Short mmCIF file of C-alpha atoms in Angstrom, two decimals:
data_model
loop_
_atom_site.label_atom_id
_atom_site.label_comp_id
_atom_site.label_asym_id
_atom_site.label_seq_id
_atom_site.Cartn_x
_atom_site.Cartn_y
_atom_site.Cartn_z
CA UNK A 11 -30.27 -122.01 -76.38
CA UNK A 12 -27.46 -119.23 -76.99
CA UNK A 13 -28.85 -115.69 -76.75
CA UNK A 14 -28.97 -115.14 -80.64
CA UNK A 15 -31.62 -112.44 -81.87
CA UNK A 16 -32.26 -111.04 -85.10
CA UNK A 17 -34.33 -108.28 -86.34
CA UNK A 18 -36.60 -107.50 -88.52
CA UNK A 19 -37.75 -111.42 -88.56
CA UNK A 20 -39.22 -110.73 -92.22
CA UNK A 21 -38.82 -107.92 -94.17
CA UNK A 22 -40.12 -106.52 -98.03
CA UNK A 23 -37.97 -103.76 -99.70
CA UNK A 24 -38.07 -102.22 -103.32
CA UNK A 25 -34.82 -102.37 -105.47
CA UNK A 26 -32.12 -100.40 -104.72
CA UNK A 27 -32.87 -99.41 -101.29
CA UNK A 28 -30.93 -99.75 -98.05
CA UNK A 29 -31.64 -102.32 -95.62
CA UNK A 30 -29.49 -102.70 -92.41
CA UNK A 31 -30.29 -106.38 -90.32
CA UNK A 32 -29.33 -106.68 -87.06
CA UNK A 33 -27.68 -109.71 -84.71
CA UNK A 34 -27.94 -109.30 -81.42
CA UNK A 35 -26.19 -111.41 -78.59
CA UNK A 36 -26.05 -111.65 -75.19
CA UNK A 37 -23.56 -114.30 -74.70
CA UNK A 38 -20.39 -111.93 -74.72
CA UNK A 39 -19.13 -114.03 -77.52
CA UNK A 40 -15.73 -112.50 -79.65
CA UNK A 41 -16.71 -113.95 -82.86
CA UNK A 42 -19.74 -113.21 -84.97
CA UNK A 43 -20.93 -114.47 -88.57
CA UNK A 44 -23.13 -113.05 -91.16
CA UNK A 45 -24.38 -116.22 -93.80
CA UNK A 46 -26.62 -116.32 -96.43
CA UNK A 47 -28.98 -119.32 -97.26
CA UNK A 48 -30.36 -119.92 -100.56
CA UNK A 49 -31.26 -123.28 -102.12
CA UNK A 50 -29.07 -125.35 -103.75
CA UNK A 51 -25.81 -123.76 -101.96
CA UNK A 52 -26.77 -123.80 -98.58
CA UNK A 53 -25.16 -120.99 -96.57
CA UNK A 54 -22.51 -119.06 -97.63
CA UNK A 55 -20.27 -116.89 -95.34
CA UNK A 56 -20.86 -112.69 -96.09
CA UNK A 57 -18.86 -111.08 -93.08
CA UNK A 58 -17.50 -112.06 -90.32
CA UNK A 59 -16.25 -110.50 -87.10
CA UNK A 60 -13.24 -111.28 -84.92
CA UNK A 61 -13.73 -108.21 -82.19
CA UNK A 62 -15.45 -104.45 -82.03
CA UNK A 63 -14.62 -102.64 -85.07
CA UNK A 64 -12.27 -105.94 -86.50
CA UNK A 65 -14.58 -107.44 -89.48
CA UNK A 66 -13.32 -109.08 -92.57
CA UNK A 67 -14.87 -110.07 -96.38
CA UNK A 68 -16.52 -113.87 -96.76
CA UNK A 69 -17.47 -116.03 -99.92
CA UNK A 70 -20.21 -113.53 -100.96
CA UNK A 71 -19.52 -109.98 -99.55
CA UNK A 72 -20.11 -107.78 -102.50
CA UNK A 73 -22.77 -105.43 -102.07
CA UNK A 74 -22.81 -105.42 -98.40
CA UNK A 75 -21.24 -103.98 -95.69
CA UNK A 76 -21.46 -104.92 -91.87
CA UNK A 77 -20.48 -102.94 -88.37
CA UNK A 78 -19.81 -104.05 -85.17
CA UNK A 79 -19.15 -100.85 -82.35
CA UNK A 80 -19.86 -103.20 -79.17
CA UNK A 81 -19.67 -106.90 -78.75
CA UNK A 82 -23.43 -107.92 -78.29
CA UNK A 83 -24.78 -106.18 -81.81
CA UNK A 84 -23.47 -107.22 -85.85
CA UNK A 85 -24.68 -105.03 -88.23
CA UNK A 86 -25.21 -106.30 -91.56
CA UNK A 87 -26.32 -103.65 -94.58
CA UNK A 88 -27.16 -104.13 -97.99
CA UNK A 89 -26.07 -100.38 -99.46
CA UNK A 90 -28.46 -100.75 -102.36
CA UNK A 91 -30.38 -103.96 -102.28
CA UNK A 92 -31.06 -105.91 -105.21
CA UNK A 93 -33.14 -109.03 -106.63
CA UNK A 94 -30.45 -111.34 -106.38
CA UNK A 95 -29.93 -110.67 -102.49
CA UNK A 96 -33.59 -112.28 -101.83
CA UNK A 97 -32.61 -114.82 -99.03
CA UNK A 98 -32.43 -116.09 -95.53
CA UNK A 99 -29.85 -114.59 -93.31
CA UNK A 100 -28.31 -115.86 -90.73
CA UNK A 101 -26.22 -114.54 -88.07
CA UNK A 102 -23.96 -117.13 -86.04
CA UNK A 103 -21.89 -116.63 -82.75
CA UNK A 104 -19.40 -118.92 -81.85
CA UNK A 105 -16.63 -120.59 -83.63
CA UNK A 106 -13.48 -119.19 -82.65
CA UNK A 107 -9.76 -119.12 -84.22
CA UNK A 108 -8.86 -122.41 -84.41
CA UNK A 109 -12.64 -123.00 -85.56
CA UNK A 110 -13.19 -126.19 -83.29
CA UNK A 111 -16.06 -124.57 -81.42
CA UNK A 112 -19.33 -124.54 -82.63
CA UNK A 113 -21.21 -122.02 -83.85
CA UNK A 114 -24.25 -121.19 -82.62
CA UNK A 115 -27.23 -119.73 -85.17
CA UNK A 116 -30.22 -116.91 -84.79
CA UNK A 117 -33.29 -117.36 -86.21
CA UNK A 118 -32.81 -115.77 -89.82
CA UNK A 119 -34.16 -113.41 -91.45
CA UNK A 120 -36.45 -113.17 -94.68
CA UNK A 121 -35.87 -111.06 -97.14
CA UNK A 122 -37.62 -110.01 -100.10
CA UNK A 123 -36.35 -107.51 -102.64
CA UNK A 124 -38.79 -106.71 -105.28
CA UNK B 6 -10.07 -123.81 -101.53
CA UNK B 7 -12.03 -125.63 -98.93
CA UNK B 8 -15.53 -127.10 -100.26
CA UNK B 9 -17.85 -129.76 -99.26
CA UNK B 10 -20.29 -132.10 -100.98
CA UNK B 11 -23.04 -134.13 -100.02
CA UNK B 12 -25.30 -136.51 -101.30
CA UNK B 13 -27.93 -135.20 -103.85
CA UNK B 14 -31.36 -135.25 -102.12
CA UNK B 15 -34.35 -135.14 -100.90
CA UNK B 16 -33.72 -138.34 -99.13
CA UNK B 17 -37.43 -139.84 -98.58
CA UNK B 18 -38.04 -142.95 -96.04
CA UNK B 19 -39.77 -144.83 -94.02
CA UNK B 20 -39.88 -144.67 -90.38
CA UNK B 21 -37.34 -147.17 -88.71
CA UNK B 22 -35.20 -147.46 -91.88
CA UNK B 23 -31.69 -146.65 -92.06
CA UNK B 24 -29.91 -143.33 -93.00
CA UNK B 25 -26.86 -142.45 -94.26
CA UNK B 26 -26.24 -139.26 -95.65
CA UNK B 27 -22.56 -138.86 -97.71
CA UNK B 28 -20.53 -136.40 -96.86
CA UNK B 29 -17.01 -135.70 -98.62
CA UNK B 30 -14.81 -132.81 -98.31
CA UNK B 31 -11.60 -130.93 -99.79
CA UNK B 32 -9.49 -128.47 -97.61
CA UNK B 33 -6.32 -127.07 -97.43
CA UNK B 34 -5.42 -127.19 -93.80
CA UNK B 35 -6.29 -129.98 -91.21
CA UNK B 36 -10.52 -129.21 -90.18
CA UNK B 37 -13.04 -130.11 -87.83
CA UNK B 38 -16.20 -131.50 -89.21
CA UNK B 39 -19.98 -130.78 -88.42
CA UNK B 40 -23.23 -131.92 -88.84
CA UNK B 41 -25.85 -129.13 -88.73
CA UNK B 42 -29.42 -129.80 -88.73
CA UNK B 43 -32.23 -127.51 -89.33
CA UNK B 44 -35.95 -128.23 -88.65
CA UNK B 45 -38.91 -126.29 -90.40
CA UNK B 46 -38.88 -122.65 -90.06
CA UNK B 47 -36.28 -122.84 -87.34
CA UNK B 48 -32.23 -121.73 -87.76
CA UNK B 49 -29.22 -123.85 -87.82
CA UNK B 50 -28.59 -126.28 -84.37
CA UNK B 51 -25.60 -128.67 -84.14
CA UNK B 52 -25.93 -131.77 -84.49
CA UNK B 53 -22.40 -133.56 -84.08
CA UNK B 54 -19.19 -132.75 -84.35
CA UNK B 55 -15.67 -134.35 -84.65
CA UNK B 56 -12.15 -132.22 -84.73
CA UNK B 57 -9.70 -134.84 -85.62
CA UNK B 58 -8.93 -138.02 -87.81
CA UNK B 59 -10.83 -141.09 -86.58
CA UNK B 60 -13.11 -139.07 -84.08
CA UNK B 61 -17.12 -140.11 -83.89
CA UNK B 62 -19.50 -137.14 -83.06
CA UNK B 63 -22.54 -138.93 -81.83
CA UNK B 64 -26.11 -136.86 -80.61
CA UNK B 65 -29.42 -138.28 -80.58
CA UNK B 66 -28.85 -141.46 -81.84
CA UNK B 67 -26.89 -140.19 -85.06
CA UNK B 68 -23.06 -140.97 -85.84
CA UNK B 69 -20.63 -139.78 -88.19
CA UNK B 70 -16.81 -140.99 -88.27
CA UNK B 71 -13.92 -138.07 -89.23
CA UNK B 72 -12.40 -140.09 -92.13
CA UNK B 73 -9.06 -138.51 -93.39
CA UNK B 74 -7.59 -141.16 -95.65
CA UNK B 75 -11.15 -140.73 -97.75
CA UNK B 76 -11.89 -137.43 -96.84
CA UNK B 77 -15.48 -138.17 -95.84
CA UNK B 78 -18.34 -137.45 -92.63
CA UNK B 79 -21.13 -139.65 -93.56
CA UNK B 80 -23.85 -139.04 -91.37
CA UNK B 81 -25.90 -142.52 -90.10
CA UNK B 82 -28.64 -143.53 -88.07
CA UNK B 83 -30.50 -146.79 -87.73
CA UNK B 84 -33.58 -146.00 -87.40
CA UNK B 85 -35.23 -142.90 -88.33
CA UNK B 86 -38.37 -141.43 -86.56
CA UNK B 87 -40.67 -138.85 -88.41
CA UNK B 88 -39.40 -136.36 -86.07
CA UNK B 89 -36.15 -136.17 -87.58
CA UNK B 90 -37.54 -134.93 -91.22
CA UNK B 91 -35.36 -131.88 -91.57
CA UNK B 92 -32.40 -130.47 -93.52
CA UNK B 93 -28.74 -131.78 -92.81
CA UNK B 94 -25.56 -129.34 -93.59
CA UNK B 95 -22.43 -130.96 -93.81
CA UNK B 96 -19.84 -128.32 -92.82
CA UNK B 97 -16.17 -127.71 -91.83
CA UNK B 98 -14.13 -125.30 -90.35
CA UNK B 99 -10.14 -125.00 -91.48
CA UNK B 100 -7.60 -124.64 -88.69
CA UNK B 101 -5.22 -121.93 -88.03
CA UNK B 102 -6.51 -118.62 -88.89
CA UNK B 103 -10.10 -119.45 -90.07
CA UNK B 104 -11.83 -117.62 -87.46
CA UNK B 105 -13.92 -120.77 -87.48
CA UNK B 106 -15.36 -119.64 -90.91
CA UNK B 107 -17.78 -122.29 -92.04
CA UNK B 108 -17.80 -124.00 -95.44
CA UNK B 109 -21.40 -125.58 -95.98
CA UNK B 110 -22.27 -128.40 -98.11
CA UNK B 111 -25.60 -127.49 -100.19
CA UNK B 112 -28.12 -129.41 -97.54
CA UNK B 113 -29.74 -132.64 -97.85
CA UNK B 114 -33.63 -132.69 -97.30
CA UNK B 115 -35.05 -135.58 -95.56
CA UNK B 116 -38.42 -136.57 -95.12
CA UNK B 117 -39.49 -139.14 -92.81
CA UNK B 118 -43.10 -141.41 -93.32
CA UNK B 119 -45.06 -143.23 -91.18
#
């Protein structure tokens, strides 16, 4: 299995607070994907990172933002979470430019925004 | 924009029946194809890929055949066991520069019986 972690597994939050998740890898892999998963659309891309400190927008980035200062760790926050970002996220390594390779997905994490 | 579709589910069957799961897609560039599987509580795991036209990806006894001319990945296996109850993504990656961004389809839940 690729070295994916993800942390807090499951976590409950109150509207409108912040709420950083965080991917952590230890295959020394370039690229690095934030998704969401939510029924009926199956996952949808939020951020993605191509290198330290080189992230760009997916499908469904509004209302989050995401760091990356060293290659093993993708930081994905929610600046002021809401109802509608209850989900399952998933962070994915892998991939690569010409997108042949696969990617390789962490466990998720639940969250709950009441 | 790129977008795939699959085959409304749940899928419910019998074990040792047949399986095919559609799988039809629309991009602007040339993609590779995927098969993503995800078992109960679990993330993501590939399943089988393909990168070009006419290519099979093949893994534990499933197939799927990159069809161009029809733009389709169906996903087949002859004989289903109960282990294989899960969720199937169909997914695909555009060439160039994608950063191997994947496009899901919505998931197809199958449940296998005795």
């Amino acid at each position: 299995d690729a070295g994916i972690t993800q942390s807090p597994r499951h976590k409950v939050t109150e509207t409108g607070t912040p709420v950083t998740l965080r991917c952590h890898q230890t295959e020394n892999h370039r690229y690095m994907y934030w998704y969401r998963q939510d029924p009926g659309h199956g996952l949808r891309l939020i951020h993605y990172s191509y290198g330290v400190k080189d992230t760009d927008k997916g499908e469904v980035s509004d209302g989050y933002s995401v760091s990356r200062s060293k290659t093993e760790d993708f930081l994905l926050t929610l600046e002021s979470a809401t109802s509608s970002q209850t989900s399952v996220y998933f962070c994915a390594i892998g991939g690569g430019l010409a997108g042949q390779e696969t990617q390789y997905f962490g466990p998720g994490t639940r969250l709950l925004v009441l | 924009g790129n977008s795939v579709t699959q085959m409304e589910g749940p899928v419910t069957l019998s074990e040792e029946a047949f399986l095919t799961i559609n799988c039809t897609y629309t991009a602007t560039g040339y993609p590779s194809l995927f098969w993503y599987v995800q078992y109960p509580g679990e993330g993501l795991q590939l399943l089988l890929k393909a990168t070009k036209a006419d290519d099979k990806g093949s893994n534990k006894g499933f197939e799927a055949t990159y069809r161009k001319e029809t733009t389709s990945f169906h996903l087949e296996k002859g004989s289903v066991q109960v282990s294989d109850s899960a969720v199937y993504f169909c997914a695909l990656s555009d060439r160039g520069t994608s950063y191997g961004k994947l496009t899901f389809g919505q998931g197809t839940i199958l449940t296998v019986h005795p």
